[in-house]
mmCIF file of C-alpha atoms in Angstrom:
data_model
loop_
_atom_site.group_PDB
_atom_site.id
_atom_site.type_symbol
_atom_site.label_atom_id
_atom_site.label_comp_id
_atom_site.label_asym_id
_atom_site.label_seq_id
_atom_site.Cartn_x
_atom_site.Cartn_y
_atom_site.Cartn_z
ATOM 1 C CA UNK A 1 93.696 110.174 129.310
ATOM 2 C CA UNK A 2 97.086 108.677 129.001
ATOM 3 C CA UNK A 3 99.204 110.382 126.436
ATOM 4 C CA UNK A 4 100.014 108.285 123.411
ATOM 5 C CA UNK A 5 103.333 108.709 121.799
ATOM 6 C CA UNK A 6 103.363 110.019 118.315
ATOM 7 C CA UNK A 7 107.116 109.500 117.763
ATOM 8 C CA UNK A 8 109.414 108.176 120.240
ATOM 9 C CA UNK A 9 111.774 105.631 121.649
ATOM 10 C CA UNK A 10 110.150 102.144 122.328
ATOM 11 C CA UNK A 11 109.612 101.184 126.031
ATOM 12 C CA UNK A 12 108.402 98.083 127.763
ATOM 13 C CA UNK A 13 104.690 98.814 127.108
ATOM 14 C CA UNK A 14 103.196 95.884 125.087
ATOM 15 C CA UNK A 15 100.874 96.636 122.053
ATOM 16 C CA UNK A 16 97.352 95.866 122.707
ATOM 17 C CA UNK A 17 94.297 95.277 120.383
ATOM 18 C CA UNK A 18 92.925 98.499 119.242
ATOM 19 C CA UNK A 19 96.242 100.431 119.217
ATOM 20 C CA UNK A 20 97.620 102.055 116.183
ATOM 21 C CA UNK A 21 101.488 102.350 115.845
ATOM 22 C CA UNK A 22 103.746 104.177 113.498
ATOM 23 C CA UNK A 23 106.937 102.508 112.003
ATOM 24 C CA UNK A 24 109.578 104.864 110.583
ATOM 25 C CA UNK A 25 112.388 103.303 108.624
ATOM 26 C CA UNK A 26 115.488 105.227 107.790
ATOM 27 C CA UNK A 27 118.074 103.112 106.178
ATOM 28 C CA UNK A 28 121.677 104.314 104.849
ATOM 29 C CA UNK A 29 122.959 102.664 101.676
ATOM 30 C CA UNK A 30 126.369 103.649 100.196
ATOM 31 C CA UNK A 31 126.287 106.992 101.929
ATOM 32 C CA UNK A 32 122.664 107.912 100.920
ATOM 33 C CA UNK A 33 119.816 108.094 103.300
ATOM 34 C CA UNK A 34 116.226 106.942 102.783
ATOM 35 C CA UNK A 35 113.119 107.712 104.889
ATOM 36 C CA UNK A 36 109.602 106.371 104.978
ATOM 37 C CA UNK A 37 106.957 105.415 107.434
ATOM 38 C CA UNK A 38 103.464 104.061 107.664
ATOM 39 C CA UNK A 39 100.761 103.769 110.428
ATOM 40 C CA UNK A 40 99.574 100.106 111.227
ATOM 41 C CA UNK A 41 96.795 98.880 113.356
ATOM 42 C CA UNK A 42 97.146 96.284 116.155
ATOM 43 C CA UNK A 43 94.401 93.533 116.030
ATOM 44 C CA UNK A 44 90.963 93.690 114.782
ATOM 45 C CA UNK A 45 89.671 96.086 117.630
ATOM 46 C CA UNK A 46 90.699 99.285 116.016
ATOM 47 C CA UNK A 47 87.815 101.896 116.012
ATOM 48 C CA UNK A 48 86.404 103.471 112.915
ATOM 49 C CA UNK A 49 87.690 106.852 114.037
ATOM 50 C CA UNK A 50 91.323 105.503 114.082
ATOM 51 C CA UNK A 51 90.691 103.821 110.802
ATOM 52 C CA UNK A 52 89.469 107.218 109.384
ATOM 53 C CA UNK A 53 92.421 108.922 110.920
ATOM 54 C CA UNK A 54 94.909 106.456 109.224
ATOM 55 C CA UNK A 55 93.104 106.831 105.759
ATOM 56 C CA UNK A 56 93.016 110.608 105.970
ATOM 57 C CA UNK A 57 96.727 110.772 106.787
ATOM 58 C CA UNK A 58 97.538 108.495 103.822
ATOM 59 C CA UNK A 59 95.145 110.268 101.345
ATOM 60 C CA UNK A 60 96.474 113.831 102.236
ATOM 61 C CA UNK A 61 100.072 112.586 101.554
ATOM 62 C CA UNK A 62 99.153 111.250 97.937
ATOM 63 C CA UNK A 63 97.039 114.293 97.090
ATOM 64 C CA UNK A 64 100.149 116.303 97.943
ATOM 65 C CA UNK A 65 102.495 114.123 95.853
ATOM 66 C CA UNK A 66 100.117 114.205 92.924
ATOM 67 C CA UNK A 67 100.536 118.073 92.875
ATOM 68 C CA UNK A 68 104.439 117.902 92.910
ATOM 69 C CA UNK A 69 106.045 119.064 89.671
ATOM 70 C CA UNK A 70 108.972 121.279 88.758
ATOM 71 C CA UNK A 71 108.273 124.916 89.662
ATOM 72 C CA UNK A 72 105.613 124.061 92.458
ATOM 73 C CA UNK A 73 106.221 125.955 95.625
ATOM 74 C CA UNK A 74 107.222 123.853 98.625
ATOM 75 C CA UNK A 75 104.897 125.989 100.805
ATOM 76 C CA UNK A 76 101.845 125.073 98.781
ATOM 77 C CA UNK A 77 102.173 121.428 99.953
ATOM 78 C CA UNK A 78 100.678 122.364 103.121
ATOM 79 C CA UNK A 79 97.640 123.888 101.663
ATOM 80 C CA UNK A 80 96.714 120.646 99.961
ATOM 81 C CA UNK A 81 97.154 118.522 103.029
ATOM 82 C CA UNK A 82 95.242 121.024 105.192
ATOM 83 C CA UNK A 83 92.377 121.238 102.846
ATOM 84 C CA UNK A 84 91.901 117.591 102.915
ATOM 85 C CA UNK A 85 92.327 117.055 106.552
ATOM 86 C CA UNK A 86 90.108 119.893 107.751
ATOM 87 C CA UNK A 87 87.499 118.206 105.565
ATOM 88 C CA UNK A 88 88.033 115.066 107.409
ATOM 89 C CA UNK A 89 87.528 116.573 110.845
ATOM 90 C CA UNK A 90 91.265 116.144 111.939
ATOM 91 C CA UNK A 91 94.146 118.427 112.515
ATOM 92 C CA UNK A 92 97.540 118.892 110.872
ATOM 93 C CA UNK A 93 100.608 118.911 113.064
ATOM 94 C CA UNK A 94 102.532 122.108 112.892
ATOM 95 C CA UNK A 95 105.610 121.088 114.685
ATOM 96 C CA UNK A 96 107.191 118.564 112.209
ATOM 97 C CA UNK A 97 107.744 118.874 108.664
ATOM 98 C CA UNK A 98 109.038 117.171 105.336
ATOM 99 C CA UNK A 99 112.708 117.611 104.555
ATOM 100 C CA UNK A 100 115.383 117.259 101.828
ATOM 101 C CA UNK A 101 117.255 113.928 102.062
ATOM 102 C CA UNK A 102 120.111 112.363 100.353
ATOM 103 C CA UNK A 103 123.868 112.379 101.559
ATOM 104 C CA UNK A 104 122.525 114.217 104.555
ATOM 105 C CA UNK A 105 119.450 112.887 106.392
ATOM 106 C CA UNK A 106 117.552 116.217 107.468
ATOM 107 C CA UNK A 107 118.418 119.114 105.174
ATOM 108 C CA UNK A 108 116.839 121.951 103.213
ATOM 109 C CA UNK A 109 114.243 122.294 102.088
ATOM 110 C CA UNK A 110 111.928 122.278 105.111
ATOM 111 C CA UNK A 111 108.381 121.391 103.891
ATOM 112 C CA UNK A 112 105.732 122.274 106.490
ATOM 113 C CA UNK A 113 102.256 120.348 106.150
ATOM 114 C CA UNK A 114 100.042 123.199 107.208
ATOM 115 C CA UNK A 115 98.509 125.973 105.085
ATOM 116 C CA UNK A 116 99.914 129.415 105.188
ATOM 117 C CA UNK A 117 103.506 128.449 106.009
ATOM 118 C CA UNK A 118 106.388 130.524 104.775
ATOM 119 C CA UNK A 119 108.533 127.728 103.400
ATOM 120 C CA UNK A 120 111.068 128.852 100.727
ATOM 121 C CA UNK A 121 112.110 127.556 97.292
ATOM 122 C CA UNK A 122 110.347 125.777 94.578
ATOM 123 C CA UNK A 123 110.673 122.080 93.318
ATOM 124 C CA UNK A 124 113.276 121.407 90.622
ATOM 125 C CA UNK A 125 114.471 118.346 88.762
ATOM 126 C CA UNK A 126 116.804 116.334 90.889
ATOM 127 C CA UNK A 127 115.472 117.458 94.147
ATOM 128 C CA UNK A 128 115.100 114.651 96.588
ATOM 129 C CA UNK A 129 112.718 115.117 99.668
ATOM 130 C CA UNK A 130 110.036 113.778 101.873
ATOM 131 C CA UNK A 131 106.492 114.715 102.604
ATOM 132 C CA UNK A 132 105.254 113.186 105.767
ATOM 133 C CA UNK A 133 102.064 114.806 107.392
ATOM 134 C CA UNK A 134 101.400 113.910 110.950
ATOM 135 C CA UNK A 135 97.606 113.999 111.528
ATOM 136 C CA UNK A 136 95.933 114.349 114.863
ATOM 137 C CA UNK A 137 92.424 113.320 116.072
ATOM 138 C CA UNK A 138 92.348 116.441 118.474
ATOM 139 C CA UNK A 139 94.734 119.289 118.851
ATOM 140 C CA UNK A 140 97.812 119.833 116.530
ATOM 141 C CA UNK A 141 99.850 120.689 119.458
ATOM 142 C CA UNK A 142 102.393 118.382 121.091
ATOM 143 C CA UNK A 143 104.838 118.023 124.133
ATOM 144 C CA UNK A 144 108.003 116.222 124.640
ATOM 145 C CA UNK A 145 109.008 113.692 127.284
ATOM 146 C CA UNK A 146 112.021 113.864 129.499
ATOM 147 C CA UNK A 147 113.969 111.570 127.194
ATOM 148 C CA UNK A 148 114.488 114.406 124.861
ATOM 149 C CA UNK A 149 112.977 112.572 121.819
ATOM 150 C CA UNK A 150 109.473 111.185 122.357
ATOM 151 C CA UNK A 151 106.607 113.587 121.337
ATOM 152 C CA UNK A 152 103.027 112.974 122.176
ATOM 153 C CA UNK A 153 99.834 114.825 121.490
ATOM 154 C CA UNK A 154 99.072 117.402 124.086
ATOM 155 C CA UNK A 155 95.503 116.021 124.474
ATOM 156 C CA UNK A 156 96.558 112.478 124.509
ATOM 157 C CA UNK A 157 94.580 111.527 121.431
ATOM 158 C CA UNK A 158 95.648 109.404 118.654
ATOM 159 C CA UNK A 159 97.942 110.640 115.736
ATOM 160 C CA UNK A 160 98.781 108.805 112.428
ATOM 161 C CA UNK A 161 101.459 109.564 109.775
ATOM 162 C CA UNK A 162 102.605 108.365 106.450
ATOM 163 C CA UNK A 163 105.653 109.350 104.621
ATOM 164 C CA UNK A 164 107.260 109.027 101.192
ATOM 165 C CA UNK A 165 110.552 109.949 99.937
ATOM 166 C CA UNK A 166 110.310 111.642 96.489
ATOM 167 C CA UNK A 167 112.707 112.356 93.439
ATOM 168 C CA UNK A 168 111.831 115.205 91.154
ATOM 169 C CA UNK A 169 111.712 114.476 87.321
ATOM 170 C CA UNK A 170 110.421 116.663 84.568
ATOM 171 C CA UNK A 171 107.318 114.654 84.619
ATOM 172 C CA UNK A 172 106.682 115.010 88.328
ATOM 173 C CA UNK A 173 107.556 113.091 91.545
ATOM 174 C CA UNK A 174 108.891 109.623 91.521
ATOM 175 C CA UNK A 175 108.060 107.814 94.710
ATOM 176 C CA UNK A 176 111.175 106.189 95.811
ATOM 177 C CA UNK A 177 109.658 104.485 98.654
ATOM 178 C CA UNK A 178 106.498 103.270 96.963
ATOM 179 C CA UNK A 179 104.666 100.239 98.092
ATOM 180 C CA UNK A 180 105.272 97.026 96.155
ATOM 181 C CA UNK A 181 102.749 94.631 94.619
ATOM 182 C CA UNK A 182 103.709 92.441 97.459
ATOM 183 C CA UNK A 183 103.050 94.908 100.249
ATOM 184 C CA UNK A 184 100.077 93.872 102.512
ATOM 185 C CA UNK A 185 96.939 95.785 101.448
ATOM 186 C CA UNK A 186 95.802 98.929 103.408
ATOM 187 C CA UNK A 187 92.489 98.387 105.067
ATOM 188 C CA UNK A 188 90.538 100.108 102.308
ATOM 189 C CA UNK A 189 92.010 98.267 99.606
ATOM 190 C CA UNK A 190 91.021 95.004 97.848
ATOM 191 C CA UNK A 191 92.409 92.014 99.510
ATOM 192 C CA UNK A 192 92.465 93.467 103.118
ATOM 193 C CA UNK A 193 91.264 91.242 105.860
ATOM 194 C CA UNK A 194 87.667 92.028 106.894
ATOM 195 C CA UNK A 195 87.531 94.257 109.897
ATOM 196 C CA UNK A 196 91.217 95.338 109.507
ATOM 197 C CA UNK A 197 92.850 98.753 109.029
ATOM 198 C CA UNK A 198 96.086 98.615 107.210
ATOM 199 C CA UNK A 199 98.263 95.676 107.839
ATOM 200 C CA UNK A 200 97.478 94.229 111.195
ATOM 201 C CA UNK A 201 100.333 93.279 113.314
#
């Protein structure tokens, strides 16, 4: 099958009904970075398998965020995500990880999303970081295109991702990139268009 980019530079290919697309937004404001992304569906023709993939990616992220608190080991994020994703029948990407963010865009700590990783450090008040699991329909493995940036799943099957930027407080993680009341509903939420999966482009 044709390989589908999971992260890359846009080209001349037009989006088609039934596609899913991830949009990653990384603004800089007053010298500080922010980072978030969501996976969207294109048109009403998205298959249930892709819908399930999108929701599994989202839910694994939120389960990991719920566990975040001062003293929690960064390496244990991966176990929470993997447990949920394995139960959904998908695979957790092992190449890419969450990261520290602030005055620098990608910095320590590295936060792998798979179980059994060896990430260092524990969460402390004031830490600012992302969790951003990439979830694949088939294999977790990926390959890169010649542009040096675009990554695709090795088996060409779809991949979905959600990401939030978090700030650690005594009471737990604040989601700095949380959705707003005005954000379009995700496909499983009240108010979503019938037959739609996440906001439809």
